[in-house]
Amino acid sequence: MHLPVSTVPATSPNDFVAEHVRGIPRSGIRDFFEIVQSMSDVISLGIGEPDFVTPWHIREAAIYALERGKTGYTSNLGLLRLREAIAEYVSTTYHVSYDPTTEVLVTVGVSEALDLALRAILNPGDEVLYHEPCYVSYSPSIALAHGRAVAISTREADEFKLRPAALKAAITPKSKVLLLNFPTNPTGAVLTARELEEIAAICREHNLLVITDEIYSELSYAEPHTSIASLPGMRERTIFLHGFSKAFAMTGFRIGYACAPAPLIDAMMRIHQYGILCAPIISQEAALEALRHGHNDMLEMREHYRKRRNFLLYAFREMGLPCFEPRGAFYLFVGIKPTGKSSHDFAMGLLKQEQVAVVPGTAFGASGEGYIRCSYATALEQLEIAAPRIARFVGKL
Ligand code: PMP
């Protein structure tokens, strides 16, 4: 028998949404780019992905995999051949060894790997410390895993580095994880081996687990990159995340990986096997080709980024907006305080008046106020058109 409709409590579809999801804001970048998409003749310095198409031999490996009928599931952990290649690459590049049979998990990008790591580790209310400005997904991903996001502000005067004193000051008895991302999206900051050692010592002293997102590590322009996982006593308390999106221009393949001690990978794998099953086999075959034969392509793209970075740095200096020289990734985080405008108003004004899209710094956390992020994963010819437009806008303010 059905209840009369009038006795069913009134509800709206919104009431069905879980409370911790209701609190998650929409991405500031998404909202901004919906406006960009409705306009024509816009030069975008906003997108955080390489403008290069995936190198041909990597695409060919994917096509060849399809031709050979590779269309099924793989092991939940990923193809063993790929995990072996990842372990070898991580060992030679980052100087830390993982067992490909138990300590490497192939994921759907670093995005999935980060989500798995947080969900595998956090009990409700555990605190995750991270340096800010930071990648837009960190705070929501922590909240979705029922953790508490604790942002530690970094400053341009410190080259946006995470300072040991700031880390220490943020630690409480509930602190469980330190989430690192060097080179950093959106600032291009890096930490030297010596600076990482100081951070590592604090993590050991306070028994923190480190999740390190090293997706931009190949795109380091100054000193060679050091991974915190390679420092003494850190391998056992670190989850190393990496992927193919940036260095090999493979964002659409959605492929990445996590390396960590076996019990942590096993915990992540138990979530992955029920939620995802495995990363797409075609992307896994392409990733294998990238590791085997993609090194020179990566070096070539990095040289393009370096030239573009230098061009933009000089252009902003000429406009009277000298900015911190990024040591890695492909972003310039430009201070616009001298213009007297907020990040949002600057970005909106530049878009409307000069059709150049940049991202307001506040999309990367409150400490991004007074800055805009410009991506130089954009062709030099486009940057050459954008720079005088920005200069004209700044001159008019
Ligand atoms: N981490 C950082 C710092 C990023 O900037 C991005 C992408 N913009 C990701 C992770 C996500 O990478 P993936 O494509 O591997 O999911």
Tab-separated table of C-alpha atoms and ligand atoms in Angstrom:
chain	number	residue	atom	x	y	z
A	1	MET	CA	0.000	0.000	0.000
A	2	HIS	CA	1.310	3.488	-0.875
A	3	LEU	CA	1.272	6.350	1.646
A	4	PRO	CA	-0.804	9.323	0.544
A	5	VAL	CA	1.578	11.839	-1.094
A	6	SER	CA	0.745	14.555	1.451
A	7	THR	CA	2.248	12.508	4.350
A	8	VAL	CA	5.669	12.134	2.613
A	9	PRO	CA	7.939	14.850	4.050
A	10	ALA	CA	8.715	17.601	1.546
A	11	THR	CA	12.272	17.368	0.258
A	12	SER	CA	14.407	18.706	-2.559
A	13	PRO	CA	17.026	16.710	-4.481
A	14	ASN	CA	19.660	18.824	-2.722
A	15	ASP	CA	18.679	17.291	0.627
A	16	PHE	CA	19.955	13.930	-0.588
A	17	VAL	CA	23.504	15.257	-1.067
A	18	ALA	CA	25.902	14.241	1.715
A	19	GLU	CA	26.797	17.017	4.137
A	20	HIS	CA	30.544	16.852	3.578
A	21	VAL	CA	29.966	17.150	-0.185
A	22	ARG	CA	27.650	20.164	0.151
A	23	GLY	CA	30.536	22.094	1.674
A	24	ILE	CA	32.840	21.497	-1.289
A	25	PRO	CA	33.120	24.644	-3.429
A	26	ARG	CA	33.071	24.509	-7.210
A	27	SER	CA	36.533	24.930	-8.710
A	28	GLY	CA	37.339	28.632	-9.216
A	29	ILE	CA	39.157	27.688	-12.404
A	30	ARG	CA	36.108	25.910	-13.867
A	31	ASP	CA	33.808	28.886	-13.259
A	32	PHE	CA	36.287	31.265	-14.813
A	33	PHE	CA	36.796	29.117	-17.899
A	34	GLU	CA	33.113	28.770	-18.518
A	35	ILE	CA	33.166	32.520	-19.159
A	36	VAL	CA	36.298	32.161	-21.325
A	37	GLN	CA	34.600	29.522	-23.467
A	38	SER	CA	31.685	31.815	-24.217
A	39	MET	CA	34.089	34.415	-25.738
A	40	SER	CA	36.006	34.479	-29.031
A	41	ASP	CA	39.601	35.539	-29.806
A	42	VAL	CA	40.777	34.755	-26.277
A	43	ILE	CA	44.418	33.832	-25.670
A	44	SER	CA	44.445	31.488	-22.736
A	45	LEU	CA	47.314	31.358	-20.274
A	46	GLY	CA	44.983	29.622	-17.902
A	47	ILE	CA	45.074	25.948	-18.678
A	48	GLY	CA	47.305	23.692	-16.592
A	49	GLU	CA	48.103	21.249	-19.344
A	50	PRO	CA	50.789	21.017	-22.028
A	51	ASP	CA	49.864	22.559	-25.373
A	52	PHE	CA	51.870	19.764	-27.029
A	53	VAL	CA	50.102	16.745	-28.460
A	54	THR	CA	51.403	13.460	-27.007
A	55	PRO	CA	54.549	12.456	-28.970
A	56	TRP	CA	53.660	10.342	-31.999
A	57	HIS	CA	55.470	7.143	-30.978
A	58	ILE	CA	53.482	7.098	-27.721
A	59	ARG	CA	50.186	7.547	-29.579
A	60	GLU	CA	51.316	4.851	-31.984
A	61	ALA	CA	51.899	2.450	-29.081
A	62	ALA	CA	48.293	3.015	-28.015
A	63	ILE	CA	47.022	2.423	-31.561
A	64	TYR	CA	49.167	-0.689	-31.897
A	65	ALA	CA	47.788	-2.030	-28.598
A	66	LEU	CA	44.277	-1.624	-29.985
A	67	GLU	CA	45.252	-3.313	-33.254
A	68	ARG	CA	46.524	-6.316	-31.326
A	69	GLY	CA	43.168	-6.508	-29.567
A	70	LYS	CA	44.366	-5.320	-26.165
A	71	THR	CA	40.957	-4.283	-24.957
A	72	GLY	CA	40.502	-6.051	-21.618
A	73	TYR	CA	41.155	-5.517	-17.922
A	74	THR	CA	44.678	-5.814	-16.560
A	75	SER	CA	45.813	-6.833	-13.079
A	76	ASN	CA	44.313	-4.458	-10.495
A	77	LEU	CA	47.815	-3.157	-9.802
A	78	GLY	CA	48.473	-2.561	-13.521
A	79	LEU	CA	50.485	-4.468	-16.148
A	80	LEU	CA	53.516	-6.045	-14.496
A	81	ARG	CA	55.731	-4.869	-17.419
A	82	LEU	CA	54.654	-1.302	-16.728
A	83	ARG	CA	55.152	-1.611	-12.962
A	84	GLU	CA	58.644	-2.969	-13.603
A	85	ALA	CA	59.416	-0.039	-15.903
A	86	ILE	CA	58.052	2.412	-13.305
A	87	ALA	CA	60.166	0.863	-10.524
A	88	GLU	CA	63.250	1.118	-12.720
A	89	TYR	CA	62.488	4.722	-13.718
A	90	VAL	CA	61.839	5.784	-10.114
A	91	SER	CA	65.008	4.046	-8.977
A	92	THR	CA	67.279	5.671	-11.591
A	93	THR	CA	65.595	9.100	-11.570
A	94	TYR	CA	64.676	9.571	-7.884
A	95	HIS	CA	67.071	7.107	-6.214
A	96	VAL	CA	64.491	5.147	-4.267
A	97	SER	CA	63.697	1.458	-4.854
A	98	TYR	CA	60.281	-0.156	-4.917
A	99	ASP	CA	59.270	-3.766	-5.517
A	100	PRO	CA	57.135	-3.781	-8.704
A	101	THR	CA	55.082	-6.748	-7.468
A	102	THR	CA	53.877	-5.164	-4.196
A	103	GLU	CA	54.927	-1.529	-3.982
A	104	VAL	CA	53.733	0.057	-7.249
A	105	LEU	CA	50.093	0.771	-8.170
A	106	VAL	CA	49.091	2.112	-11.604
A	107	THR	CA	46.226	4.614	-11.314
A	108	VAL	CA	43.948	6.865	-13.329
A	109	GLY	CA	46.278	9.862	-13.107
A	110	VAL	CA	47.813	11.386	-10.005
A	111	SER	CA	44.254	12.523	-9.246
A	112	GLU	CA	43.126	8.985	-8.454
A	113	ALA	CA	46.393	8.141	-6.695
A	114	LEU	CA	45.979	11.126	-4.365
A	115	ASP	CA	42.370	10.243	-3.626
A	116	LEU	CA	43.312	6.622	-2.849
A	117	ALA	CA	46.207	7.660	-0.612
A	118	LEU	CA	44.014	10.003	1.436
A	119	ARG	CA	41.126	7.553	1.708
A	120	ALA	CA	43.452	4.699	2.659
A	121	ILE	CA	45.088	6.661	5.466
A	122	LEU	CA	42.703	9.131	7.047
A	123	ASN	CA	40.374	8.504	9.930
A	124	PRO	CA	37.659	11.154	10.297
A	125	GLY	CA	39.134	14.368	11.682
A	126	ASP	CA	42.794	13.531	10.991
A	127	GLU	CA	44.675	16.612	9.896
A	128	VAL	CA	46.493	16.918	6.586
A	129	LEU	CA	49.010	19.750	6.376
A	130	TYR	CA	49.843	21.225	2.982
A	131	HIS	CA	51.567	24.311	1.661
A	132	GLU	CA	49.432	26.972	-0.005
A	133	PRO	CA	48.979	28.408	-2.683
A	134	CYS	CA	48.463	24.894	-3.987
A	135	TYR	CA	46.763	22.747	-6.592
A	136	VAL	CA	42.982	23.292	-6.465
A	137	SER	CA	42.084	19.699	-5.646
A	138	TYR	CA	44.011	19.276	-2.377
A	139	SER	CA	41.592	20.801	0.089
A	140	PRO	CA	38.442	19.196	-1.464
A	141	SER	CA	40.159	15.796	-1.770
A	142	ILE	CA	41.073	15.886	1.930
A	143	ALA	CA	37.513	16.865	2.887
A	144	LEU	CA	36.059	14.081	0.713
A	145	ALA	CA	38.278	11.617	2.597
A	146	HIS	CA	36.840	12.986	5.886
A	147	GLY	CA	40.124	14.631	6.840
A	148	ARG	CA	40.720	18.178	8.008
A	149	ALA	CA	42.666	20.353	5.574
A	150	VAL	CA	45.263	22.577	7.276
A	151	ALA	CA	46.831	25.079	4.877
A	152	ILE	CA	50.266	26.514	5.635
A	153	SER	CA	50.738	29.796	3.775
A	154	THR	CA	53.944	30.314	1.845
A	155	ARG	CA	55.224	33.722	0.788
A	156	GLU	CA	56.874	35.184	-2.269
A	157	ALA	CA	59.627	36.602	-0.011
A	158	ASP	CA	60.499	32.936	0.782
A	159	GLU	CA	60.227	31.945	-2.902
A	160	PHE	CA	57.015	30.121	-1.921
A	161	LYS	CA	59.032	27.440	-0.129
A	162	LEU	CA	57.617	25.538	2.830
A	163	ARG	CA	59.640	26.810	5.804
A	164	PRO	CA	60.421	24.392	8.679
A	165	ALA	CA	59.246	26.904	11.296
A	166	ALA	CA	55.873	27.331	9.554
A	167	LEU	CA	55.437	23.553	9.382
A	168	LYS	CA	56.285	23.095	13.055
A	169	ALA	CA	53.834	25.819	14.065
A	170	ALA	CA	50.977	24.056	12.234
A	171	ILE	CA	51.491	20.615	13.815
A	172	THR	CA	48.939	19.452	16.418
A	173	PRO	CA	48.291	16.028	18.031
A	174	LYS	CA	45.756	15.402	15.197
A	175	SER	CA	48.321	15.978	12.409
A	176	LYS	CA	48.832	12.794	10.435
A	177	VAL	CA	49.938	13.678	6.914
A	178	LEU	CA	52.101	16.277	5.183
A	179	LEU	CA	51.164	16.733	1.533
A	180	LEU	CA	53.990	18.161	-0.582
A	181	ASN	CA	54.070	19.333	-4.191
A	182	PHE	CA	57.460	20.501	-5.431
A	183	PRO	CA	57.804	21.870	-8.090
A	184	THR	CA	54.569	23.548	-7.081
A	185	ASN	CA	51.439	24.290	-9.049
A	186	PRO	CA	50.775	27.326	-9.141
A	187	THR	CA	54.016	29.021	-8.004
A	188	GLY	CA	56.824	26.992	-9.631
A	189	ALA	CA	58.593	26.791	-6.233
A	190	VAL	CA	61.106	24.002	-5.559
A	191	LEU	CA	62.909	22.762	-2.453
A	192	THR	CA	66.598	21.819	-2.504
A	193	ALA	CA	67.826	18.538	-1.006
A	194	ARG	CA	69.049	20.406	2.078
A	195	GLU	CA	65.687	22.145	2.572
A	196	LEU	CA	63.865	18.845	2.155
A	197	GLU	CA	66.117	17.280	4.792
A	198	GLU	CA	64.903	19.814	7.350
A	199	ILE	CA	61.280	19.049	6.456
A	200	ALA	CA	61.992	15.309	6.609
A	201	ALA	CA	63.503	15.604	10.095
A	202	ILE	CA	60.300	17.271	11.354
A	203	CYS	CA	58.178	14.524	9.770
A	204	ARG	CA	60.234	11.831	11.503
A	205	GLU	CA	60.145	13.660	14.828
A	206	HIS	CA	56.342	14.109	14.715
A	207	ASN	CA	55.597	10.767	13.055
A	208	LEU	CA	53.978	12.327	9.977
A	209	LEU	CA	53.315	10.382	6.815
A	210	VAL	CA	54.300	12.270	3.658
A	211	ILE	CA	52.313	12.206	0.433
A	212	THR	CA	54.511	13.750	-2.230
A	213	ASP	CA	52.962	14.784	-5.541
A	214	GLU	CA	55.929	14.951	-7.911
A	215	ILE	CA	53.984	15.338	-11.142
A	216	TYR	CA	56.174	18.293	-12.264
A	217	SER	CA	59.510	16.809	-11.175
A	218	GLU	CA	60.945	16.386	-14.701
A	219	LEU	CA	60.126	20.026	-15.391
A	220	SER	CA	62.821	21.423	-13.084
A	221	TYR	CA	64.901	24.220	-14.583
A	222	ALA	CA	67.503	24.903	-11.905
A	223	GLU	CA	69.065	22.242	-9.708
A	224	PRO	CA	68.281	18.548	-10.241
A	225	HIS	CA	65.084	17.460	-8.518
A	226	THR	CA	65.285	15.592	-5.194
A	227	SER	CA	62.442	13.458	-3.891
A	228	ILE	CA	61.798	13.441	-0.149
A	229	ALA	CA	61.225	9.661	-0.473
A	230	SER	CA	64.952	9.221	-1.163
A	231	LEU	CA	66.101	10.844	2.099
A	232	PRO	CA	67.227	8.695	5.045
A	233	GLY	CA	64.347	7.214	7.029
A	234	MET	CA	61.693	8.601	4.650
A	235	ARG	CA	60.893	5.741	2.265
A	236	GLU	CA	58.934	3.954	4.998
A	237	ARG	CA	56.739	6.995	5.691
A	238	THR	CA	56.233	8.337	2.173
A	239	ILE	CA	53.701	7.750	-0.588
A	240	PHE	CA	55.305	8.894	-3.833
A	241	LEU	CA	52.838	10.017	-6.523
A	242	HIS	CA	53.709	10.612	-10.124
A	243	GLY	CA	52.195	10.421	-13.592
A	244	PHE	CA	52.521	11.017	-17.288
A	245	SER	CA	50.228	14.028	-17.805
A	246	LYS	CA	52.783	16.828	-17.650
A	247	ALA	CA	56.264	15.551	-18.581
A	248	PHE	CA	54.997	13.416	-21.477
A	249	ALA	CA	52.013	15.590	-22.462
A	250	MET	CA	49.540	12.761	-21.798
A	251	THR	CA	46.721	14.406	-19.814
A	252	GLY	CA	43.973	12.698	-21.843
A	253	PHE	CA	45.402	9.226	-21.266
A	254	ARG	CA	44.574	9.585	-17.551
A	255	ILE	CA	47.490	7.563	-16.264
A	256	GLY	CA	49.675	7.854	-13.168
A	257	TYR	CA	51.049	5.774	-10.305
A	258	ALA	CA	51.793	5.513	-6.609
A	259	CYS	CA	54.869	3.938	-5.012
A	260	ALA	CA	54.967	3.160	-1.294
A	261	PRO	CA	55.723	0.380	1.218
A	262	ALA	CA	53.610	-2.734	0.529
A	263	PRO	CA	51.018	-2.293	3.349
A	264	LEU	CA	50.158	1.201	2.102
A	265	ILE	CA	49.925	0.132	-1.550
A	266	ASP	CA	47.804	-2.831	-0.455
A	267	ALA	CA	45.390	-0.511	1.383
A	268	MET	CA	45.158	1.795	-1.645
A	269	MET	CA	44.720	-1.182	-3.966
A	270	ARG	CA	41.725	-2.445	-1.977
A	271	ILE	CA	39.905	0.837	-2.657
A	272	HIS	CA	41.109	0.976	-6.279
A	273	GLN	CA	40.030	-2.585	-7.118
A	274	TYR	CA	36.414	-1.980	-6.115
A	275	GLY	CA	36.091	1.577	-7.419
A	276	ILE	CA	38.150	1.518	-10.604
A	277	LEU	CA	39.308	-2.106	-11.220
A	278	CYS	CA	42.349	-1.016	-13.197
A	279	ALA	CA	43.701	1.868	-15.269
A	280	PRO	CA	42.796	1.611	-18.995
A	281	ILE	CA	45.011	-0.939	-20.744
A	282	ILE	CA	45.613	1.298	-23.780
A	283	SER	CA	46.903	4.086	-21.551
A	284	GLN	CA	49.115	1.602	-19.718
A	285	GLU	CA	50.683	0.481	-23.017
A	286	ALA	CA	51.233	4.118	-23.995
A	287	ALA	CA	52.817	4.874	-20.606
A	288	LEU	CA	55.212	1.963	-21.067
A	289	GLU	CA	56.331	3.423	-24.392
A	290	ALA	CA	56.768	6.858	-22.756
A	291	LEU	CA	59.082	5.393	-20.118
A	292	ARG	CA	61.040	3.318	-22.620
A	293	HIS	CA	61.509	5.864	-25.404
A	294	GLY	CA	60.051	9.232	-24.357
A	295	HIS	CA	62.998	10.799	-22.562
A	296	ASN	CA	64.197	12.962	-25.460
A	297	ASP	CA	60.673	14.221	-26.163
A	298	MET	CA	60.421	15.290	-22.542
A	299	LEU	CA	63.759	17.133	-22.759
A	300	GLU	CA	62.668	18.884	-25.957
A	301	MET	CA	59.374	20.055	-24.430
A	302	ARG	CA	61.203	21.218	-21.313
A	303	GLU	CA	63.441	23.421	-23.454
A	304	HIS	CA	60.374	25.032	-25.010
A	305	TYR	CA	58.923	25.695	-21.548
A	306	ARG	CA	62.211	27.203	-20.405
A	307	LYS	CA	62.292	29.639	-23.374
A	308	ARG	CA	58.689	30.640	-22.839
A	309	ARG	CA	59.264	31.128	-19.116
A	310	ASN	CA	62.183	33.448	-19.821
A	311	PHE	CA	60.170	35.397	-22.386
A	312	LEU	CA	57.243	35.927	-19.978
A	313	LEU	CA	59.459	36.769	-17.001
A	314	TYR	CA	61.130	39.493	-19.049
A	315	ALA	CA	57.786	40.762	-20.383
A	316	PHE	CA	56.334	41.147	-16.866
A	317	ARG	CA	59.497	42.837	-15.647
A	318	GLU	CA	59.161	45.326	-18.522
A	319	MET	CA	55.580	46.078	-17.437
A	320	GLY	CA	56.709	46.914	-13.927
A	321	LEU	CA	55.453	43.620	-12.473
A	322	PRO	CA	58.691	41.782	-11.681
A	323	CYS	CA	57.883	38.298	-10.492
A	324	PHE	CA	59.440	35.349	-8.711
A	325	GLU	CA	61.421	33.202	-11.142
A	326	PRO	CA	59.785	29.782	-11.134
A	327	ARG	CA	62.290	26.925	-10.848
A	328	GLY	CA	59.926	24.256	-12.114
A	329	ALA	CA	56.486	23.336	-13.552
A	330	PHE	CA	55.065	25.670	-16.243
A	331	TYR	CA	53.440	28.533	-14.372
A	332	LEU	CA	54.325	32.102	-13.501
A	333	PHE	CA	52.728	33.385	-10.304
A	334	VAL	CA	52.691	37.117	-10.883
A	335	GLY	CA	52.157	39.611	-8.067
A	336	ILE	CA	49.645	42.236	-9.176
A	337	LYS	CA	49.417	44.187	-5.894
A	338	PRO	CA	51.082	47.289	-7.461
A	339	THR	CA	48.009	47.621	-9.706
A	340	GLY	CA	45.727	48.011	-6.658
A	341	LYS	CA	43.338	45.398	-8.055
A	342	SER	CA	42.200	42.151	-6.450
A	343	SER	CA	43.190	38.939	-8.250
A	344	HIS	CA	39.635	38.390	-9.371
A	345	ASP	CA	39.121	41.922	-10.698
A	346	PHE	CA	42.477	41.888	-12.473
A	347	ALA	CA	41.748	38.569	-14.190
A	348	MET	CA	38.192	39.580	-15.097
A	349	GLY	CA	39.291	42.999	-16.401
A	350	LEU	CA	42.116	41.495	-18.468
A	351	LEU	CA	39.735	38.970	-19.960
A	352	LYS	CA	37.013	41.480	-20.815
A	353	GLN	CA	39.268	44.329	-22.027
A	354	GLU	CA	42.118	42.442	-23.701
A	355	GLN	CA	40.813	38.896	-24.216
A	356	VAL	CA	43.659	37.288	-22.283
A	357	ALA	CA	42.717	34.586	-19.763
A	358	VAL	CA	44.798	34.055	-16.619
A	359	VAL	CA	43.706	32.430	-13.354
A	360	PRO	CA	43.080	34.555	-10.217
A	361	GLY	CA	45.549	33.509	-7.506
A	362	THR	CA	42.705	32.987	-5.044
A	363	ALA	CA	41.678	29.850	-6.988
A	364	PHE	CA	44.709	28.266	-5.249
A	365	GLY	CA	43.778	29.309	-1.726
A	366	ALA	CA	43.338	32.522	0.231
A	367	SER	CA	47.099	33.151	0.229
A	368	GLY	CA	46.924	33.536	-3.566
A	369	GLU	CA	45.238	36.958	-3.210
A	370	GLY	CA	47.298	39.614	-4.982
A	371	TYR	CA	48.555	37.164	-7.624
A	372	ILE	CA	47.537	35.719	-10.971
A	373	ARG	CA	48.705	32.422	-12.461
A	374	CYS	CA	49.911	32.448	-16.071
A	375	SER	CA	50.609	29.099	-17.690
A	376	TYR	CA	53.444	29.024	-20.189
A	377	ALA	CA	52.335	25.672	-21.518
A	378	THR	CA	51.182	27.943	-24.342
A	379	ALA	CA	52.919	28.430	-27.732
A	380	LEU	CA	55.513	31.229	-27.848
A	381	GLU	CA	53.615	32.886	-30.730
A	382	GLN	CA	50.558	33.121	-28.469
A	383	LEU	CA	52.630	34.527	-25.611
A	384	GLU	CA	54.037	37.124	-28.002
A	385	ILE	CA	50.504	38.301	-28.729
A	386	ALA	CA	49.370	38.092	-25.097
A	387	ALA	CA	52.275	40.047	-23.546
A	388	PRO	CA	51.571	43.434	-25.243
A	389	ARG	CA	47.866	43.024	-24.480
A	390	ILE	CA	48.643	42.536	-20.769
A	391	ALA	CA	51.070	45.489	-20.869
A	392	ARG	CA	48.335	47.675	-22.410
A	393	PHE	CA	45.882	46.588	-19.683
A	394	VAL	CA	48.383	47.276	-16.897
A	395	GLY	CA	49.259	50.648	-18.447
A	396	LYS	CA	45.617	51.685	-18.363
A	397	LEU	CA	45.107	50.845	-14.679
B	1	PMP	N1	48.811	17.341	-9.105
B	1	PMP	C1	49.086	18.582	-9.550
B	1	PMP	C2	49.951	19.461	-8.728
B	1	PMP	C3	48.534	19.033	-10.759
B	1	PMP	O1	48.811	20.276	-11.175
B	1	PMP	C4	47.684	18.179	-11.496
B	1	PMP	C5	47.026	18.606	-12.799
B	1	PMP	N2	46.879	19.928	-13.034
B	1	PMP	C6	47.415	16.907	-10.985
B	1	PMP	C7	47.999	16.516	-9.804
B	1	PMP	C8	46.510	15.937	-11.701
B	1	PMP	O2	47.235	15.187	-12.596
B	1	PMP	P1	46.678	13.926	-13.393
B	1	PMP	O3	46.387	14.392	-14.786
B	1	PMP	O4	47.810	12.943	-13.370
B	1	PMP	O5	45.477	13.424	-12.684
